Backbone as a printed PyTorch tensor [residue, N CA C, xyz], in Angstrom:
tensor([[[  8.7260,  -6.8910,  -9.1150],
         [  7.9100,  -6.0980,  -8.2140],
         [  7.8290,  -6.7600,  -6.8350]],

        [[  7.7230,  -8.0760,  -6.8190],
         [  7.6160,  -8.7810,  -5.5490],
         [  8.8370,  -8.5340,  -4.6680]],

        [[ 10.0110,  -8.5510,  -5.2530],
         [ 11.2470,  -8.3240,  -4.4880],
         [ 11.2350,  -6.9490,  -3.8140]],

        [[ 10.6990,  -5.9510,  -4.4960],
         [ 10.6020,  -4.5940,  -3.9370],
         [  9.6580,  -4.5730,  -2.7400]],

        [[  8.5290,  -5.2520,  -2.8530],
         [  7.4900,  -5.1830,  -1.8230],
         [  7.8340,  -5.9180,  -0.5390]],

        [[  8.5810,  -7.0130,  -0.6460],
         [  8.8210,  -7.8800,   0.5110],
         [  9.8960,  -7.3180,   1.4360]],

        [[  9.5260,  -6.2870,   2.1540],
         [ 10.4120,  -5.6760,   3.1530],
         [  9.9110,  -6.1060,   4.5270]],

        [[ 10.7490,  -6.7620,   5.3420],
         [ 10.2700,  -7.1960,   6.6630],
         [  9.7090,  -6.0510,   7.5200]],

        [[ 10.2840,  -4.8730,   7.4070],
         [  9.7970,  -3.7320,   8.1920],
         [  8.5180,  -3.1520,   7.6120]],

        [[  8.2460,  -3.4240,   6.3490],
         [  7.0250,  -2.9300,   5.7260],
         [  7.1390,  -1.5250,   5.1750]],

        [[  5.9740,  -0.9150,   4.9830],
         [  5.8420,   0.3720,   4.3240],
         [  4.9410,   1.2970,   5.1250]],

        [[  5.2010,   2.5890,   5.0360],
         [  4.3410,   3.6140,   5.6330],
         [  3.6470,   4.3550,   4.5120]],

        [[  2.3290,   4.4550,   4.6000],
         [  1.5620,   5.1060,   3.5520],
         [  0.7920,   6.3150,   4.0440]],

        [[  0.6950,   7.2970,   3.1790],
         [ -0.1340,   8.4790,   3.4220],
         [ -1.1670,   8.5150,   2.3070]],

        [[ -2.4060,   8.8210,   2.6470],
         [ -3.4590,   8.9050,   1.6420],
         [ -4.3570,  10.0920,   1.9360]],

        [[ -4.9440,  10.6150,   0.8880],
         [ -5.8570,  11.7470,   1.0230],
         [ -6.8530,  11.6970,  -0.1190]],

        [[ -8.0760,  12.0880,   0.1810],
         [ -9.1150,  12.0670,  -0.8420],
         [-10.3780,  12.7580,  -0.3760]],

        [[-11.4790,  12.4750,  -1.0420],
         [-12.7300,  13.1750,  -0.7740],
         [-13.2270,  13.0630,   0.6650]],

        [[-12.9230,  11.9610,   1.3500],
         [-13.4220,  11.7690,   2.7090],
         [-12.4260,  12.0820,   3.7940]],

        [[-11.2540,  12.6190,   3.4410],
         [-10.2550,  12.9410,   4.4490],
         [ -8.8940,  12.3810,   4.0970]],

        [[ -8.0490,  12.3020,   5.1150],
         [ -6.6680,  11.8560,   4.9360],
         [ -6.2870,  10.9710,   6.1060]],

        [[ -5.2100,  10.1950,   5.9260],
         [ -4.7780,   9.3370,   7.0050],
         [ -3.4350,   8.7010,   6.7540]],

        [[ -3.0540,   7.8600,   7.7030],
         [ -1.7860,   7.1390,   7.6640],
         [ -2.0470,   5.6450,   7.7760]],

        [[ -1.2710,   4.8640,   7.0430],
         [ -1.4330,   3.4160,   7.0030],
         [ -0.0620,   2.7610,   7.0010]],

        [[  0.0320,   1.5990,   7.6150],
         [  1.2230,   0.7640,   7.5050],
         [  0.8320,  -0.4880,   6.7370]],

        [[  1.7190,  -0.9450,   5.8470],
         [  1.4450,  -2.1400,   5.0360],
         [  2.6710,  -3.0490,   5.0510]],

        [[  2.4380,  -4.3330,   5.2720],
         [  3.4770,  -5.3490,   5.1480],
         [  2.9830,  -6.3430,   4.1050]],

        [[  3.7600,  -6.5400,   3.0400],
         [  3.4280,  -7.5010,   1.9980],
         [  4.1100,  -8.8190,   2.3300]],

        [[  3.3570,  -9.9230,   2.1990],
         [  3.8960, -11.2400,   2.5130],
         [  3.5640, -12.2290,   1.3990]],

        [[  4.5020, -13.1060,   1.1120],
         [  4.2680, -14.1850,   0.1490],
         [  3.8330, -15.4030,   0.9420]],

        [[  2.7010, -15.9710,   0.5400],
         [  2.1740, -17.1740,   1.1870],
         [  1.8640, -18.1970,   0.1010]],

        [[  2.7860, -19.1140,  -0.0800],
         [  2.6470, -20.0700,  -1.1770],
         [  2.7130, -19.3210,  -2.4940]],

        [[  1.7140, -19.5020,  -3.3360],
         [  1.6650, -18.8030,  -4.6200],
         [  1.0210, -17.4290,  -4.5020]],

        [[  0.4330, -17.1240,  -3.3570],
         [ -0.2940, -15.8570,  -3.1840],
         [  0.5700, -14.8150,  -2.4800]],

        [[  0.2140, -13.5640,  -2.6990],
         [  0.8140, -12.4390,  -1.9700],
         [ -0.3360, -11.7090,  -1.2840]],

        [[ -0.1340, -11.3620,  -0.0190],
         [ -1.1550, -10.6430,   0.7310],
         [ -0.5700,  -9.3530,   1.2980]],

        [[ -1.4440,  -8.4140,   1.5650],
         [ -1.0690,  -7.1650,   2.2210],
         [ -1.6980,  -7.1770,   3.6110]],

        [[ -0.8670,  -7.0970,   4.6420],
         [ -1.3710,  -6.9000,   6.0060],
         [ -1.3690,  -5.3940,   6.2330]],

        [[ -2.5500,  -4.8300,   6.4330],
         [ -2.7220,  -3.3820,   6.4580],
         [ -3.1790,  -2.9540,   7.8420]],

        [[ -2.5670,  -1.8790,   8.3330],
         [ -2.9860,  -1.3020,   9.6040],
         [ -3.2390,   0.1800,   9.3780]],

        [[ -4.4930,   0.5550,   9.4710],
         [ -4.8810,   1.9620,   9.4060],
         [ -4.5580,   2.5740,  10.7680]],

        [[ -3.8150,   3.6740,  10.7790],
         [ -3.3680,   4.2910,  12.0270],
         [ -4.1660,   5.5590,  12.3250]],

        [[ -4.3310,   6.4110,  11.3350],
         [ -5.0470,   7.6810,  11.4750],
         [ -6.0510,   7.7280,  10.3370]],

        [[ -7.2910,   8.0530,  10.5250],
         [ -7.8960,   8.7610,  11.6420],
         [ -8.2960,   7.8740,  12.8040]],

        [[ -8.2980,   6.5390,  12.6480],
         [ -8.5680,   5.6120,  13.7430],
         [ -7.8770,   4.3000,  13.3960]],

        [[ -7.7470,   3.4240,  14.3940],
         [ -7.0550,   2.1630,  14.1400],
         [ -8.0090,   1.1170,  13.5890]],

        [[ -7.5330,   0.4150,  12.5710],
         [ -8.2780,  -0.6560,  11.9290],
         [ -7.2580,  -1.5270,  11.2190]],

        [[ -7.4160,  -2.8450,  11.2900],
         [ -6.4800,  -3.7460,  10.6200],
         [ -7.2450,  -4.7020,   9.7190]],

        [[ -6.5990,  -5.0950,   8.6290],
         [ -7.1990,  -6.0510,   7.7060],
         [ -6.0820,  -6.7150,   6.9110]],

        [[ -6.4530,  -7.7480,   6.1880],
         [ -5.5150,  -8.4530,   5.3270],
         [ -6.2160,  -8.6920,   3.9960]],

        [[ -5.5380,  -8.3470,   2.8960],
         [ -6.1540,  -8.4320,   1.5750],
         [ -5.2060,  -9.0840,   0.5720]],

        [[ -5.7560,  -9.8010,  -0.4150],
         [ -4.9130, -10.3460,  -1.4830],
         [ -4.3720,  -9.2350,  -2.3740]],

        [[ -3.2570,  -9.5280,  -3.0300],
         [ -2.5300,  -8.5510,  -3.8410],
         [ -2.4470,  -9.0530,  -5.2840]],

        [[ -2.5900,  -8.1370,  -6.2290],
         [ -2.3700,  -8.4260,  -7.6460],
         [ -1.1070,  -7.6910,  -8.0710]],

        [[ -0.1160,  -8.4540,  -8.5590],
         [  1.1550,  -7.8640,  -8.9860],
         [  1.2070,  -7.7400, -10.5030]],

        [[  1.7220,  -6.6250, -10.9760],
         [  2.0220,  -6.4090, -12.3910],
         [  3.5230,  -6.1280, -12.4770]],

        [[  4.0370,  -5.7860, -13.6620],
         [  5.4750,  -5.5440, -13.8280],
         [  6.0060,  -4.4620, -12.9040]],

        [[  5.3190,  -3.3300, -12.8250],
         [  5.8120,  -2.2250, -11.9910],
         [  4.7190,  -1.6460, -11.1000]],

        [[  3.6960,  -2.4620, -10.7950],
         [  2.6200,  -1.9640,  -9.9380],
         [  2.0440,  -3.0780,  -9.0790]],

        [[  1.3310,  -2.6600,  -8.0580],
         [  0.6410,  -3.5710,  -7.1550],
         [ -0.7590,  -3.0020,  -6.9200]],

        [[ -1.7640,  -3.8880,  -6.9040],
         [ -3.1320,  -3.4660,  -6.6430],
         [ -3.6940,  -4.3130,  -5.5030]],

        [[ -4.3710,  -3.6500,  -4.5680],
         [ -4.9870,  -4.3390,  -3.4370],
         [ -6.1150,  -3.4770,  -2.8990]],

        [[ -7.0200,  -4.0990,  -2.1630],
         [ -8.0460,  -3.3500,  -1.4610],
         [ -7.4900,  -2.9180,  -0.1170]],

        [[ -7.6600,  -1.6450,   0.2180],
         [ -7.3160,  -1.1920,   1.5500],
         [ -8.4030,  -1.6210,   2.5140]],

        [[ -8.2520,  -1.2940,   3.7830],
         [ -9.2880,  -1.6470,   4.7600],
         [-10.5980,  -0.9200,   4.4610]],

        [[-10.5080,   0.2830,   3.8860],
         [-11.7140,   1.0560,   3.5820],
         [-11.7780,   1.5420,   2.1360]],

        [[-10.7150,   1.3990,   1.3960],
         [-10.6290,   1.9450,   0.0440],
         [-10.3060,   0.8270,  -0.9410]],

        [[-11.2400,   0.4540,  -1.8190],
         [-10.9890,  -0.6520,  -2.7320],
         [-10.1000,  -0.2710,  -3.9140]],

        [[ -9.4460,  -1.2880,  -4.4620],
         [ -8.6890,  -1.1860,  -5.7200],
         [ -7.6280,  -0.0920,  -5.7250]],

        [[ -6.8200,  -0.0580,  -4.6740],
         [ -5.6910,   0.8730,  -4.6200],
         [ -4.6000,   0.3260,  -5.5450]],

        [[ -4.1700,   1.1140,  -6.5150],
         [ -3.0870,   0.7180,  -7.4080],
         [ -1.8970,   1.6440,  -7.1810]],

        [[ -0.7700,   1.0330,  -6.8260],
         [  0.4650,   1.7830,  -6.5940],
         [  1.4710,   1.4130,  -7.6730]],

        [[  2.1050,   2.4230,  -8.2470],
         [  3.1080,   2.2210,  -9.2820],
         [  4.4840,   2.4800,  -8.6730]],

        [[  5.4140,   1.5960,  -8.9790],
         [  6.7750,   1.6900,  -8.4530],
         [  7.6280,   2.5920,  -9.3290]],

        [[  8.2650,   3.5850,  -8.6980],
         [  9.1930,   4.4890,  -9.3810],
         [ 10.5320,   4.4240,  -8.6460]],

        [[ 11.4880,   3.6270,  -9.1310],
         [ 12.7630,   3.4710,  -8.4280],
         [ 13.5740,   4.7560,  -8.3300]],

        [[ 13.2740,   5.7530,  -9.1460],
         [ 14.0260,   7.0130,  -9.0740],
         [ 13.5600,   7.9040,  -7.9270]],

        [[ 12.3930,   7.6110,  -7.3430],
         [ 11.8890,   8.3840,  -6.2020],
         [ 12.3800,   7.6990,  -4.9310]],

        [[ 13.3740,   8.2780,  -4.2840],
         [ 13.9700,   7.6620,  -3.0980],
         [ 13.1560,   7.8830,  -1.8290]],

        [[ 12.1940,   8.7940,  -1.8460],
         [ 11.3660,   9.0410,  -0.6620],
         [ 10.0660,   8.2400,  -0.7240]],

        [[  9.2960,   8.4160,  -1.7870],
         [  8.0190,   7.7200,  -1.9780],
         [  8.0620,   6.9120,  -3.2860]],

        [[  8.6900,   5.7310,  -3.2690],
         [  8.8210,   4.9690,  -4.5120],
         [  7.5160,   4.3190,  -4.9980]],

        [[  6.5000,   4.2590,  -4.1490],
         [  5.1920,   3.7330,  -4.5490],
         [  4.1590,   4.8440,  -4.4440]],

        [[  3.5060,   5.1470,  -5.5710],
         [  2.4720,   6.1850,  -5.5820],
         [  1.3270,   5.7320,  -6.4660]],

        [[  0.1370,   6.2030,  -6.1340],
         [ -1.0050,   5.8440,  -6.9570],
         [ -2.2960,   6.3930,  -6.4110]],

        [[ -3.3900,   5.7290,  -6.8230],
         [ -4.7040,   6.2130,  -6.4210],
         [ -5.6940,   5.0570,  -6.4460]],

        [[ -6.8710,   5.3480,  -5.9320],
         [ -7.9670,   4.3870,  -5.9760],
         [ -9.0910,   4.9660,  -6.8280]],

        [[-10.0110,   4.1330,  -7.2810],
         [-11.1340,   4.6440,  -8.0790],
         [-12.0120,   5.6450,  -7.3190]],

        [[-11.9810,   5.6110,  -6.0010],
         [-12.7710,   6.5450,  -5.1950],
         [-12.1230,   7.9200,  -5.0800]],

        [[-10.9620,   8.1180,  -5.7090],
         [-10.3250,   9.4300,  -5.7220],
         [ -9.3240,   9.6830,  -4.6200]],

        [[ -8.8390,   8.6440,  -3.9720],
         [ -7.8280,   8.8040,  -2.9360],
         [ -6.4410,   8.6760,  -3.5540]],

        [[ -5.5790,   9.6260,  -3.2580],
         [ -4.1850,   9.6100,  -3.6970],
         [ -3.3500,   8.9650,  -2.5930]],

        [[ -2.5050,   8.0360,  -2.9720],
         [ -1.6340,   7.3400,  -2.0360],
         [ -0.1750,   7.6220,  -2.3730]],

        [[  0.6600,   7.7330,  -1.3400],
         [  2.1100,   7.7440,  -1.4970],
         [  2.6920,   6.9230,  -0.3510]],

        [[  3.6180,   6.0440,  -0.7080],
         [  4.0940,   5.0370,   0.2290],
         [  5.6130,   5.0140,   0.2260]],

        [[  6.1990,   4.9320,   1.4360],
         [  7.6550,   4.9210,   1.5750],
         [  8.0720,   3.7450,   2.4660]],

        [[  9.3140,   3.3050,   2.3330],
         [  9.8080,   2.2250,   3.2110],
         [  9.8280,   2.6830,   4.6550]],

        [[  9.5340,   1.7500,   5.5440],
         [  9.6290,   2.0320,   6.9880],
         [ 11.0730,   1.9060,   7.4150]]])
């Protein structure tokens, strides 16, 4: 999973849920034994944050800048949005390579 996430250009994410919808950019970085997500919320307003990442065999979980516990599952057969998932607050995420 780590090899998939570590793209220098990062990822573009779209999310939608009970409070609205927006666009996010995410860059995953390995720092020693830890992996972090550098997140930039683009729409509906700009906000940046950095959060630790939990990796599983085919998924990644992290807190967004405003949405906690986002879990994305990797589907290598989806060439457009290979990472998709949701958060406990009811937000659906779909993420594609930049």
